Short mmCIF file of C-alpha atoms and ligand atoms in Angstrom, two decimals:
data_model
loop_
_atom_site.label_atom_id
_atom_site.label_comp_id
_atom_site.label_asym_id
_atom_site.label_seq_id
_atom_site.Cartn_x
_atom_site.Cartn_y
_atom_site.Cartn_z
CA MET A 1 30.02 0.41 14.05
CA ALA A 2 32.84 2.27 15.68
CA GLN A 3 32.43 5.57 17.46
CA LEU A 4 33.99 8.47 15.62
CA ASP A 5 36.31 10.93 17.20
CA ARG A 6 35.87 14.21 15.33
CA ARG A 7 39.57 14.96 15.72
CA THR A 8 40.19 11.97 13.43
CA PHE A 9 38.74 14.00 10.59
CA LEU A 10 40.21 17.41 11.13
CA ALA A 11 43.02 16.68 8.69
CA GLY A 12 40.66 16.24 5.66
CA ALA A 13 39.95 18.89 3.00
CA ALA A 14 37.27 20.99 4.63
CA VAL A 15 34.61 22.91 2.77
CA VAL A 16 34.82 26.66 3.14
CA ALA A 17 32.29 27.92 0.59
CA PHE A 18 29.16 27.04 -1.35
CA ASP A 19 28.45 27.95 -4.95
CA PRO A 20 24.68 28.46 -5.19
CA VAL A 21 24.79 28.44 -9.00
CA THR A 22 26.22 24.94 -9.30
CA SER A 23 25.19 23.72 -5.80
CA ARG A 24 28.82 22.72 -5.25
CA TRP A 25 30.76 22.91 -2.01
CA LEU A 26 34.22 24.37 -2.39
CA THR A 27 37.40 23.83 -0.42
CA SER A 28 38.71 27.28 -1.34
CA LEU A 29 36.95 30.59 -1.94
CA PRO A 30 37.68 31.70 -5.52
CA GLU A 31 38.05 35.43 -6.02
CA ASN A 32 35.27 37.23 -7.90
CA SER A 33 32.93 34.23 -7.81
CA ALA A 34 29.34 33.95 -6.63
CA ALA A 35 30.45 31.47 -3.98
CA ILE A 36 29.29 32.09 -0.42
CA GLN A 37 31.51 31.52 2.58
CA ILE A 38 30.00 28.90 4.89
CA PRO A 39 29.48 29.75 8.57
CA ARG A 40 32.36 29.11 10.97
CA LEU A 41 32.15 25.54 12.28
CA ASP A 42 33.54 23.81 15.36
CA GLY A 43 33.58 20.56 13.41
CA GLU A 44 33.98 19.99 9.71
CA LEU A 45 32.03 19.88 6.49
CA VAL A 46 33.72 17.47 4.06
CA THR A 47 33.24 16.27 0.49
CA ASP A 48 35.82 13.50 0.25
CA GLU A 49 34.88 10.36 -1.62
CA GLU A 50 34.98 8.06 1.40
CA SER A 51 32.65 10.24 3.46
CA LEU A 52 30.14 10.70 0.63
CA THR A 53 30.15 6.98 -0.16
CA GLU A 54 29.55 6.03 3.46
CA ALA A 55 26.70 8.54 3.72
CA ALA A 56 25.15 7.05 0.58
CA THR A 57 24.75 3.61 2.06
CA ASP A 58 23.20 1.94 5.09
CA TYR A 59 22.61 -1.44 6.70
CA GLY A 60 20.25 -2.48 3.89
CA HIS A 61 22.64 -1.74 0.97
CA LEU A 62 19.62 -1.21 -1.26
CA ALA A 63 19.45 2.57 -1.63
CA HIS A 64 22.43 4.74 -2.58
CA HIS A 65 21.77 8.48 -2.69
CA ARG A 66 24.91 10.57 -2.53
CA PRO A 67 24.92 13.77 -0.56
CA ARG A 68 27.14 16.62 -1.74
CA ALA A 69 28.69 17.09 1.70
CA VAL A 70 28.92 15.49 5.13
CA LEU A 71 28.93 17.52 8.34
CA ARG A 72 30.82 16.11 11.28
CA PRO A 73 29.52 18.52 13.87
CA GLY A 74 31.81 19.66 16.62
CA SER A 75 28.91 21.28 18.48
CA VAL A 76 25.17 21.79 18.46
CA ASP A 77 25.88 25.24 17.00
CA ASP A 78 27.24 23.50 13.90
CA VAL A 79 23.92 21.71 13.42
CA VAL A 80 22.06 25.01 13.79
CA ALA A 81 24.39 26.73 11.32
CA VAL A 82 24.13 24.03 8.66
CA VAL A 83 20.35 23.65 8.94
CA ARG A 84 19.95 27.43 8.60
CA PHE A 85 22.34 27.48 5.67
CA ALA A 86 20.32 24.68 4.05
CA ASN A 87 17.15 26.74 4.48
CA GLU A 88 18.72 29.74 2.81
CA HIS A 89 20.01 27.74 -0.13
CA ARG A 90 17.21 25.20 -0.59
CA LEU A 91 19.33 22.19 0.36
CA THR A 92 18.18 19.03 2.08
CA VAL A 93 19.68 17.68 5.31
CA ALA A 94 19.50 14.24 6.91
CA VAL A 95 21.10 12.99 10.10
CA ARG A 96 22.89 9.69 9.92
CA GLY A 97 23.17 8.07 13.33
CA GLN A 98 24.55 4.56 13.05
CA GLY A 99 23.14 4.10 9.54
CA HIS A 100 21.12 1.02 10.46
CA SER A 101 18.24 1.99 8.23
CA THR A 102 17.56 -0.44 5.40
CA PHE A 103 16.24 1.71 2.54
CA GLY A 104 17.97 5.09 2.43
CA GLN A 105 16.03 6.69 5.28
CA ALA A 106 19.14 8.54 6.52
CA GLN A 107 20.34 9.62 3.07
CA ALA A 108 20.04 13.03 1.40
CA ASP A 109 20.40 12.96 -2.38
CA GLY A 110 22.52 15.98 -3.33
CA GLY A 111 22.10 17.44 0.16
CA VAL A 112 24.05 17.40 3.42
CA VAL A 113 24.28 14.42 5.75
CA ILE A 114 24.98 15.20 9.39
CA ASP A 115 27.04 12.38 10.87
CA SER A 116 25.90 12.41 14.50
CA ARG A 117 28.70 10.12 15.69
CA THR A 118 30.75 13.20 16.61
CA LEU A 119 27.98 14.32 18.99
CA ALA A 120 28.28 11.45 21.43
CA THR A 121 28.76 12.77 24.94
CA ILE A 122 26.97 11.31 27.94
CA HIS A 123 26.34 14.48 29.95
CA GLU A 124 24.71 13.17 33.10
CA ILE A 125 23.60 9.96 34.73
CA ALA A 126 21.22 10.42 37.67
CA PRO A 127 19.27 7.68 39.48
CA ASP A 128 16.16 8.27 37.36
CA ARG A 129 17.46 9.82 34.11
CA ALA A 130 20.36 10.26 31.74
CA VAL A 131 21.14 13.23 29.54
CA VAL A 132 22.89 12.19 26.33
CA ASP A 133 23.82 13.50 22.92
CA ALA A 134 21.82 12.04 20.03
CA GLY A 135 24.88 10.32 18.58
CA VAL A 136 25.47 8.16 21.67
CA GLN A 137 25.02 4.44 21.10
CA TRP A 138 22.77 2.60 23.57
CA LEU A 139 25.63 0.18 24.21
CA ASP A 140 27.79 2.97 25.63
CA LEU A 141 24.95 4.51 27.61
CA ILE A 142 23.84 1.23 29.16
CA ARG A 143 27.37 0.21 29.99
CA ALA A 144 27.74 3.52 31.84
CA THR A 145 24.37 3.47 33.61
CA LEU A 146 24.83 -0.09 34.83
CA THR A 147 27.89 0.93 36.77
CA ASP A 148 25.42 3.02 38.81
CA GLY A 149 22.93 0.13 39.02
CA VAL A 150 20.37 1.74 36.68
CA ALA A 151 19.32 1.25 33.04
CA PRO A 152 16.63 2.33 30.56
CA PRO A 153 13.44 0.33 31.17
CA VAL A 154 13.20 -0.72 27.49
CA SER A 155 16.01 -1.61 25.08
CA THR A 156 16.14 -2.58 21.46
CA ASP A 157 17.51 -6.06 20.78
CA TYR A 158 20.63 -4.55 19.25
CA LEU A 159 22.45 -1.83 21.18
CA GLY A 160 24.60 -0.47 18.36
CA LEU A 161 21.93 2.09 17.36
CA SER A 162 22.12 5.79 18.06
CA VAL A 163 19.82 7.41 20.59
CA GLY A 164 18.60 9.91 17.96
CA GLY A 165 17.98 7.30 15.27
CA THR A 166 16.04 5.11 17.68
CA LEU A 167 13.89 7.93 19.06
CA CYS A 168 12.99 8.85 15.48
CA VAL A 169 11.32 5.46 14.98
CA GLY A 170 10.18 4.71 18.54
CA GLY A 171 12.34 1.83 19.76
CA ILE A 172 10.59 -1.40 20.66
CA GLY A 173 11.80 -4.47 22.54
CA GLY A 174 10.82 -7.32 24.81
CA ALA A 175 10.10 -4.98 27.74
CA SER A 176 7.71 -2.80 25.68
CA GLN A 177 4.79 -4.86 26.99
CA HIS A 178 5.35 -3.09 30.33
CA PHE A 179 6.97 0.23 29.42
CA GLY A 180 6.03 1.05 25.82
CA THR A 181 8.67 2.23 23.38
CA ILE A 182 11.91 4.02 24.18
CA ALA A 183 10.16 7.18 22.93
CA ASP A 184 7.60 6.67 25.72
CA ASN A 185 10.48 6.78 28.19
CA THR A 186 11.98 10.01 26.92
CA LEU A 187 11.54 12.99 29.22
CA GLU A 188 13.02 15.90 27.31
CA LEU A 189 14.62 16.65 23.97
CA GLU A 190 16.91 19.35 22.70
CA VAL A 191 16.25 19.74 18.99
CA VAL A 192 17.15 21.93 16.03
CA THR A 193 13.95 22.48 14.07
CA GLY A 194 13.86 22.35 10.29
CA GLU A 195 14.15 26.13 10.28
CA GLY A 196 17.25 25.99 12.45
CA HIS A 197 15.89 27.00 15.86
CA LEU A 198 17.44 25.31 18.89
CA VAL A 199 14.56 24.38 21.21
CA THR A 200 14.22 22.34 24.41
CA CYS A 201 10.89 20.53 24.49
CA SER A 202 9.09 18.10 26.76
CA ALA A 203 5.56 17.07 27.74
CA ASP A 204 5.27 20.42 29.58
CA HIS A 205 7.22 22.74 27.33
CA GLN A 206 6.40 22.91 23.61
CA PRO A 207 4.59 19.56 23.85
CA ASP A 208 3.47 19.68 20.21
CA LEU A 209 7.09 19.74 19.03
CA PHE A 210 8.05 17.03 21.55
CA GLU A 211 5.22 14.81 20.32
CA ALA A 212 6.02 15.46 16.67
CA VAL A 213 9.70 14.57 17.00
CA LEU A 214 9.38 11.34 19.01
CA GLY A 215 8.70 8.69 16.40
CA GLY A 216 8.71 11.54 13.87
CA LEU A 217 11.15 9.92 11.41
CA GLY A 218 13.38 13.00 11.40
CA GLN A 219 10.76 15.13 9.64
CA PHE A 220 10.45 18.09 11.99
CA ALA A 221 13.73 18.58 13.82
CA VAL A 222 17.18 17.19 14.36
CA ILE A 223 17.46 15.66 17.83
CA VAL A 224 20.72 16.81 19.36
CA ARG A 225 20.24 15.78 22.97
CA ALA A 226 17.80 13.60 24.92
CA THR A 227 16.90 13.01 28.54
CA VAL A 228 15.87 9.38 28.91
CA ARG A 229 14.32 7.63 31.86
CA LEU A 230 16.33 5.17 33.97
CA VAL A 231 15.11 2.59 36.45
CA PRO A 232 16.92 0.34 38.94
CA ALA A 233 18.57 -2.51 37.05
CA PRO A 234 18.80 -6.16 38.07
CA SER A 235 22.14 -7.88 37.90
CA MET A 236 20.94 -11.14 36.35
CA ALA A 237 18.51 -12.39 33.72
CA ARG A 238 16.96 -15.85 33.71
CA ILE A 239 16.05 -16.65 30.12
CA TYR A 240 13.44 -19.27 29.24
CA THR A 241 13.55 -20.58 25.67
CA LEU A 242 10.35 -22.53 25.07
CA THR A 243 9.79 -24.45 21.85
CA TYR A 244 6.44 -25.16 20.16
CA PRO A 245 5.56 -27.39 17.21
CA LEU A 246 3.05 -24.98 15.63
CA ILE A 247 3.11 -21.25 15.23
CA THR A 248 -0.36 -21.01 16.74
CA ASP A 249 0.92 -22.87 19.84
CA LEU A 250 3.58 -20.18 20.14
CA THR A 251 1.17 -17.27 19.82
CA ALA A 252 -1.24 -18.92 22.31
CA ALA A 253 1.56 -19.29 24.88
CA GLN A 254 2.71 -15.72 24.24
CA ARG A 255 -0.83 -14.43 24.84
CA THR A 256 -0.95 -16.34 28.14
CA ALA A 257 2.38 -14.87 29.24
CA LEU A 258 1.48 -11.36 28.09
CA ALA A 259 -1.88 -11.41 29.88
CA ASP A 260 -0.37 -11.57 33.37
CA GLY A 261 2.90 -9.84 32.52
CA ARG A 262 4.89 -12.61 34.20
CA PHE A 263 8.08 -11.95 32.22
CA GLY A 264 10.08 -8.74 32.29
CA TYR A 265 10.96 -9.48 28.67
CA LEU A 266 8.78 -11.32 26.17
CA GLU A 267 9.68 -11.98 22.58
CA GLY A 268 9.56 -14.94 20.15
CA GLN A 269 11.20 -16.23 17.03
CA LEU A 270 10.78 -18.46 14.03
CA VAL A 271 14.05 -20.39 14.11
CA PRO A 272 15.21 -22.37 11.03
CA THR A 273 15.28 -26.16 11.33
CA ASP A 274 17.41 -28.70 9.47
CA ASP A 275 14.51 -29.60 7.16
CA ASP A 276 14.25 -26.00 5.84
CA GLY A 277 11.29 -25.24 8.04
CA PHE A 278 10.96 -23.36 11.33
CA ALA A 279 10.73 -24.13 15.02
CA PHE A 280 8.60 -21.72 17.03
CA VAL A 281 10.25 -20.31 20.11
CA LEU A 282 9.00 -18.18 22.99
CA GLU A 283 11.74 -16.19 24.68
CA GLY A 284 10.87 -15.03 28.19
CA GLY A 285 13.19 -13.18 30.55
CA ALA A 286 12.85 -12.75 34.31
CA TRP A 287 15.20 -10.36 36.07
CA PHE A 288 16.73 -10.91 39.48
CA THR A 289 19.56 -9.75 41.70
CA THR A 290 19.60 -12.11 44.67
CA GLN A 291 16.47 -14.25 44.69
CA PRO A 292 16.10 -16.38 41.51
CA PRO A 293 12.63 -16.39 39.93
CA ASP A 294 10.04 -19.10 40.57
CA ASP A 295 10.30 -21.37 37.51
CA ASP A 296 7.00 -23.15 38.13
CA ALA A 297 5.07 -19.90 38.35
CA LEU A 298 6.71 -18.53 35.21
CA LEU A 299 6.09 -21.68 33.18
CA ALA A 300 2.53 -22.34 34.38
CA GLY A 301 0.13 -22.86 31.48
CA LEU A 302 2.74 -22.39 28.76
CA ASP A 303 3.06 -26.12 27.84
CA PRO A 304 6.11 -26.07 25.57
CA SER A 305 7.49 -29.16 23.82
CA GLY A 306 11.05 -28.12 24.75
CA ILE A 307 12.50 -25.99 27.56
CA ASP A 308 15.89 -24.41 27.98
CA VAL A 309 16.71 -22.19 30.97
CA VAL A 310 19.89 -20.18 31.46
CA ASP A 311 21.05 -17.44 33.82
CA VAL A 312 23.17 -14.65 32.32
CA PRO A 313 24.38 -11.29 33.63
CA TYR A 314 21.83 -8.59 32.74
CA PHE A 315 24.26 -6.59 30.57
CA GLU A 316 25.27 -9.70 28.66
CA TRP A 317 21.61 -10.36 27.95
CA LEU A 318 20.89 -6.81 26.77
CA ASN A 319 23.94 -6.95 24.53
CA ARG A 320 23.36 -10.51 23.32
CA ILE A 321 23.26 -9.90 19.55
CA TYR A 322 25.87 -7.16 19.15
CA GLU A 323 28.67 -9.35 17.83
CA THR A 324 26.39 -11.31 15.51
CA VAL A 325 25.09 -8.08 13.98
CA GLU A 326 28.62 -6.76 13.51
CA GLN A 327 29.52 -9.97 11.67
CA ILE A 328 26.46 -9.77 9.42
CA GLU A 329 27.10 -6.08 8.78
CA ALA A 330 30.65 -6.83 7.62
CA LEU A 331 29.18 -9.01 4.81
CA ARG A 332 27.37 -5.95 3.36
CA LEU A 333 24.39 -8.05 2.29
CA PRO A 334 21.24 -6.49 0.87
CA GLY A 335 18.76 -6.33 3.76
CA PRO A 336 15.18 -5.91 2.54
CA TRP A 337 13.59 -5.86 6.00
CA LEU A 338 9.92 -5.88 6.83
CA ASN A 339 8.65 -5.02 10.30
CA ALA A 340 4.90 -4.94 10.76
CA PHE A 341 2.54 -4.49 13.68
CA ILE A 342 -0.39 -6.89 13.27
CA PRO A 343 -3.61 -6.69 15.31
CA ASP A 344 -3.92 -9.64 17.67
CA ALA A 345 -7.06 -10.99 16.01
CA ALA A 346 -5.42 -11.12 12.55
CA THR A 347 -2.03 -12.47 13.60
CA ASP A 348 -2.63 -16.22 13.52
CA GLU A 349 -4.18 -16.15 10.06
CA ILE A 350 -1.55 -13.87 8.55
CA VAL A 351 1.45 -15.74 9.94
CA THR A 352 -0.04 -19.16 9.14
CA ASP A 353 -0.56 -18.10 5.52
CA LEU A 354 2.92 -16.57 5.42
CA LEU A 355 4.42 -19.87 6.50
CA THR A 356 3.01 -21.66 3.47
CA THR A 357 5.65 -19.86 1.36
CA LEU A 358 8.25 -18.39 3.73
CA THR A 359 11.61 -20.18 3.71
CA PRO A 360 14.41 -19.60 6.25
CA ALA A 361 16.42 -17.98 3.42
CA ASP A 362 13.59 -15.55 2.69
CA ALA A 363 13.32 -14.69 6.37
CA GLY A 364 17.02 -13.89 6.59
CA GLY A 365 17.65 -16.63 9.13
CA VAL A 366 15.64 -15.59 12.15
CA ALA A 367 12.25 -13.93 12.05
CA LEU A 368 10.79 -12.30 15.14
CA LEU A 369 7.18 -12.65 16.25
CA TYR A 370 5.97 -11.37 19.59
CA PRO A 371 2.99 -9.66 21.14
CA THR A 372 3.02 -6.46 23.08
CA SER A 373 0.48 -4.31 24.89
CA ARG A 374 -0.90 -1.16 23.30
CA ALA A 375 -1.56 0.68 26.57
CA PRO A 376 1.97 1.88 27.44
CA ILE A 377 2.57 3.11 23.87
CA THR A 378 1.41 6.71 24.04
CA ARG A 379 3.50 8.73 21.60
CA PRO A 380 1.12 9.72 18.83
CA GLN A 381 3.64 9.47 15.97
CA VAL A 382 4.38 5.82 16.71
CA MET A 383 1.60 4.29 14.67
CA VAL A 384 0.33 1.01 16.13
CA PRO A 385 -2.92 -0.91 15.59
CA ASP A 386 -6.01 -0.33 17.71
CA GLY A 387 -6.88 -2.92 20.33
CA PRO A 388 -5.16 -3.91 23.57
CA VAL A 389 -2.61 -6.27 21.97
CA PHE A 390 -0.71 -6.40 18.69
CA PHE A 391 2.14 -8.55 17.39
CA LEU A 392 5.43 -7.45 15.89
CA LEU A 393 6.39 -9.56 12.88
CA ALA A 394 9.96 -8.80 11.83
CA LEU A 395 11.43 -10.42 8.72
CA LEU A 396 15.10 -9.44 9.06
CA ARG A 397 15.91 -10.50 5.55
CA ALA A 398 19.47 -10.70 4.22
CA VAL A 399 20.20 -11.74 0.63
CA SER A 400 23.21 -14.05 0.59
CA PRO A 401 25.09 -14.02 -1.70
CA PRO A 402 24.15 -10.47 -2.72
CA ASN A 403 21.71 -10.50 -5.64
CA GLY A 404 19.82 -7.42 -6.80
CA ALA A 405 16.97 -9.31 -8.48
CA GLU A 406 16.41 -11.42 -5.39
CA ALA A 407 16.42 -8.32 -3.21
CA GLU A 408 13.79 -6.73 -5.48
CA ARG A 409 11.68 -9.88 -5.28
CA LEU A 410 11.76 -9.73 -1.50
CA ILE A 411 10.89 -6.03 -1.46
CA ALA A 412 7.89 -6.87 -3.66
CA GLU A 413 6.97 -9.57 -1.10
CA ASN A 414 7.25 -6.90 1.59
CA ASP A 415 4.88 -4.67 -0.37
CA ALA A 416 2.35 -7.49 -0.68
CA LEU A 417 2.58 -8.51 2.97
CA TYR A 418 2.31 -4.90 4.11
CA ALA A 419 -0.85 -4.50 2.00
CA ARG A 420 -2.32 -7.52 3.74
CA VAL A 421 -1.34 -6.22 7.21
CA LEU A 422 -2.85 -2.82 6.38
CA ALA A 423 -6.09 -4.40 5.23
CA ALA A 424 -6.26 -6.22 8.56
CA GLY A 425 -5.90 -2.95 10.50
CA GLY A 426 -2.14 -3.24 11.06
CA THR A 427 0.70 -0.81 10.48
CA GLN A 428 4.32 -0.92 9.43
CA TYR A 429 7.08 -0.25 11.96
CA PRO A 430 8.92 2.21 9.73
CA VAL A 431 12.40 0.71 9.50
CA ASN A 432 11.64 -1.18 6.29
CA ALA A 433 12.47 -1.69 2.65
CA LEU A 434 9.05 -0.96 1.18
CA HIS A 435 7.97 0.98 -1.91
CA LEU A 436 6.04 3.77 -0.23
CA SER A 437 4.69 6.82 -2.03
CA PRO A 438 3.57 9.96 -0.17
CA ALA A 439 0.01 8.63 -0.65
CA ASP A 440 1.03 5.42 1.18
CA TRP A 441 2.40 7.52 4.02
CA ARG A 442 -0.93 9.32 4.35
CA ILE A 443 -2.55 5.93 4.76
CA HIS A 444 0.11 5.02 7.31
CA TYR A 445 -0.74 8.09 9.39
CA GLY A 446 -4.51 7.80 8.86
CA ASP A 447 -6.43 10.27 11.04
CA ARG A 448 -3.15 11.70 12.23
CA TRP A 449 -2.08 12.92 8.78
CA PRO A 450 -3.43 16.50 9.19
CA ALA A 451 -1.41 16.84 12.42
CA VAL A 452 1.71 15.49 10.67
CA LEU A 453 1.29 17.98 7.85
CA ARG A 454 0.68 20.88 10.26
CA ALA A 455 3.85 19.99 12.17
CA LYS A 456 5.83 19.84 8.93
CA LEU A 457 4.55 23.23 7.81
CA ARG A 458 5.27 24.70 11.22
CA TYR A 459 8.71 23.24 11.97
CA ASP A 460 10.20 22.42 8.56
CA PRO A 461 8.26 24.55 6.08
CA ARG A 462 10.95 24.37 3.39
CA ARG A 463 11.08 20.58 3.69
CA VAL A 464 14.75 20.57 4.38
CA LEU A 465 14.83 17.56 6.69
CA THR A 466 15.15 13.86 6.04
CA PRO A 467 14.03 13.44 2.43
CA GLY A 468 15.04 9.76 2.44
CA GLN A 469 11.86 8.79 4.26
CA GLY A 470 9.85 9.85 1.18
CA ILE A 471 6.88 11.00 3.26
CA PHE A 472 6.20 14.30 1.54
CA GLU A 473 5.89 15.19 -2.11
CA ASP A 474 8.87 16.80 -3.75
CA LEU A 475 9.22 20.50 -2.96
CA SER A 476 8.22 21.45 -6.48
CA ARG A 477 4.84 19.69 -6.11
CA ALA A 478 2.54 21.43 -3.69
CA SER A 479 -0.47 19.12 -3.87
CA ASP A 480 -0.08 17.75 -0.33
CA THR A 481 -0.01 21.19 1.26
CA ALA A 482 -3.64 21.80 0.36
C1 LIG B 501 20.49 -5.16 13.55
C2 LIG B 501 19.36 -4.24 13.88
C3 LIG B 501 18.58 -4.49 14.97
C4 LIG B 501 17.51 -3.66 15.29
N1 LIG B 501 16.75 -3.94 16.38
C5 LIG B 501 15.72 -3.14 16.69
C6 LIG B 501 14.92 -3.40 17.83
O1 LIG B 501 15.11 -4.37 18.57
N2 LIG B 501 13.91 -2.54 18.11
C7 LIG B 501 13.66 -1.44 17.33
O2 LIG B 501 12.77 -0.67 17.65
N3 LIG B 501 14.39 -1.18 16.23
C8 LIG B 501 15.39 -2.01 15.89
N4 LIG B 501 16.12 -1.75 14.77
C9 LIG B 501 15.72 -0.63 13.89
C10 LIG B 501 16.37 0.65 14.36
O3 LIG B 501 15.82 1.06 15.59
C11 LIG B 501 16.15 1.79 13.38
O4 LIG B 501 16.54 1.43 12.09
C12 LIG B 501 16.92 3.03 13.82
O5 LIG B 501 16.42 4.15 13.13
C13 LIG B 501 18.40 2.86 13.55
O6 LIG B 501 19.15 3.77 14.32
P1 LIG B 501 20.42 4.46 13.63
O7 LIG B 501 21.13 5.23 14.65
O8 LIG B 501 21.20 3.47 12.87
O9 LIG B 501 19.62 5.44 12.68
P2 LIG B 501 19.92 5.86 11.15
O10 LIG B 501 19.70 4.68 10.26
O11 LIG B 501 21.20 6.54 11.07
O12 LIG B 501 18.72 6.90 10.96
C14 LIG B 501 17.37 6.44 11.01
C15 LIG B 501 16.43 7.61 10.69
O13 LIG B 501 16.47 8.55 11.76
C16 LIG B 501 16.97 9.80 11.30
N5 LIG B 501 17.84 10.29 12.37
C17 LIG B 501 18.91 9.67 12.91
N6 LIG B 501 19.40 10.40 13.92
C18 LIG B 501 18.64 11.50 14.01
C19 LIG B 501 18.64 12.64 14.85
N7 LIG B 501 19.57 12.78 15.81
N8 LIG B 501 17.72 13.60 14.66
C20 LIG B 501 16.80 13.48 13.66
N9 LIG B 501 16.74 12.43 12.84
C21 LIG B 501 17.65 11.45 13.01
C22 LIG B 501 17.71 9.49 10.02
O14 LIG B 501 17.80 10.61 9.16
C23 LIG B 501 16.85 8.39 9.45
O15 LIG B 501 15.72 8.92 8.82
C24 LIG B 501 17.21 -2.56 14.44
C25 LIG B 501 17.99 -2.31 13.31
C26 LIG B 501 19.06 -3.15 13.02
C27 LIG B 501 19.86 -2.90 11.79
#
């Protein structure tokens, strides 16, 4: 999705006042009315049809909750002003980064959506860190850092996501086995709390806020700026694509590769075959700059039935699926995704059973399956199973041609599969189309729930932020504050 230049929007009809009686935003201030002038903004608050429609959709095209206004902030002060205004007038606020949620997570029914694409400055790139606005896309950051020979240690598979949106969920990829999530590699955040306080937090300064926000699904604060870790980057990637006849052969080989950490990147896929089944593929990446990796050492003990090896520039590898995703996105297909973290011991049984019914069409083409290590994942809000190893199963479903009933069927399948994963001690990676009630979210957080609730009461007591996640009861029902 394209970057927005806020100047592009300065010609639209801007909101200047809010009528608290009707909850309407007004583009002129009528005389003798109860309307309240909105604070002065560096950017713009708009209510035009196109902006509201865009803010009421996302990558999944399954949930459509219209806000009453969209803020295109021209500064961090604008975010502060609008969040404070929302507190005063009992409005909800959600940030929309790149809108790659699948089930309305970045939407705010009747509230205000903050479009973070206008906060997209890269402030600093040093050898070990970068300071960026939350609306920056990873693609732009990585392109810039690589010119200095550095890059984030972990990347998502797709780089067209915003920094803020990714830090809200965690951010996992093939290098997470070594470095944890992107949230684990975040050094400092500048945030606007749900009450509208601008705060800088880190592991040393306001650590409780820092911990709440990373992986915090937008519940406690708006991230406006982040300092993320950088490491020296290789110039090349050697990618090993290893094929297996059975899914359990794949998971066995992945466990072998994970155990000694031989690859810098380790993932895996269920790839559709001509006979409407799947081939099982391990994807391993080894980085190098001058000296190519030792193929024999990397392949030892993996015993694939097919091998493909290619060398590609490192950036090309990191950005490998960008164009494909843009093409899929243009089709506007319903995307009832399910991403689950399954304990190692339960993985083979769950995926083997799944394969008795899963078709390539149900999986949305490619499904991901790969193991990662628990140890480097330390942010408490990123809920992962106990045990040293767990697998990510990602069904990146897309309903083609669009069909509402079929999408509902797949969401119901997600619900059933999630119940099975939960029963086995697993968790969801919360970027999904699942029917989750506040009670389900309590189960998701388990022993951590009291800390989640405390953080909500402390940082967003009026429950202004990010209603689309559906984690807390409606404001009018106070049962979960007990
Ligand atoms: C094609 C594709 C590939 C993906 N690949 C991966 C992957 O490899 N690894 C992985 O971990 N995830 C992956 N994801 C999931 C992705 O990380 C999450 O959906 C992420 O939240 C999307 O970022 P976004 O900028 O589009 O966020 P949005 O969808 O805009 O927002 C996501 C949530 O974060 C909140 N939010 C956004 N910005 C802020 C902010 N600045 N402050 C506070 N709250 C905010 C929103 O309100 C919303 O609740 C992928 C998604 C897609 C569609």
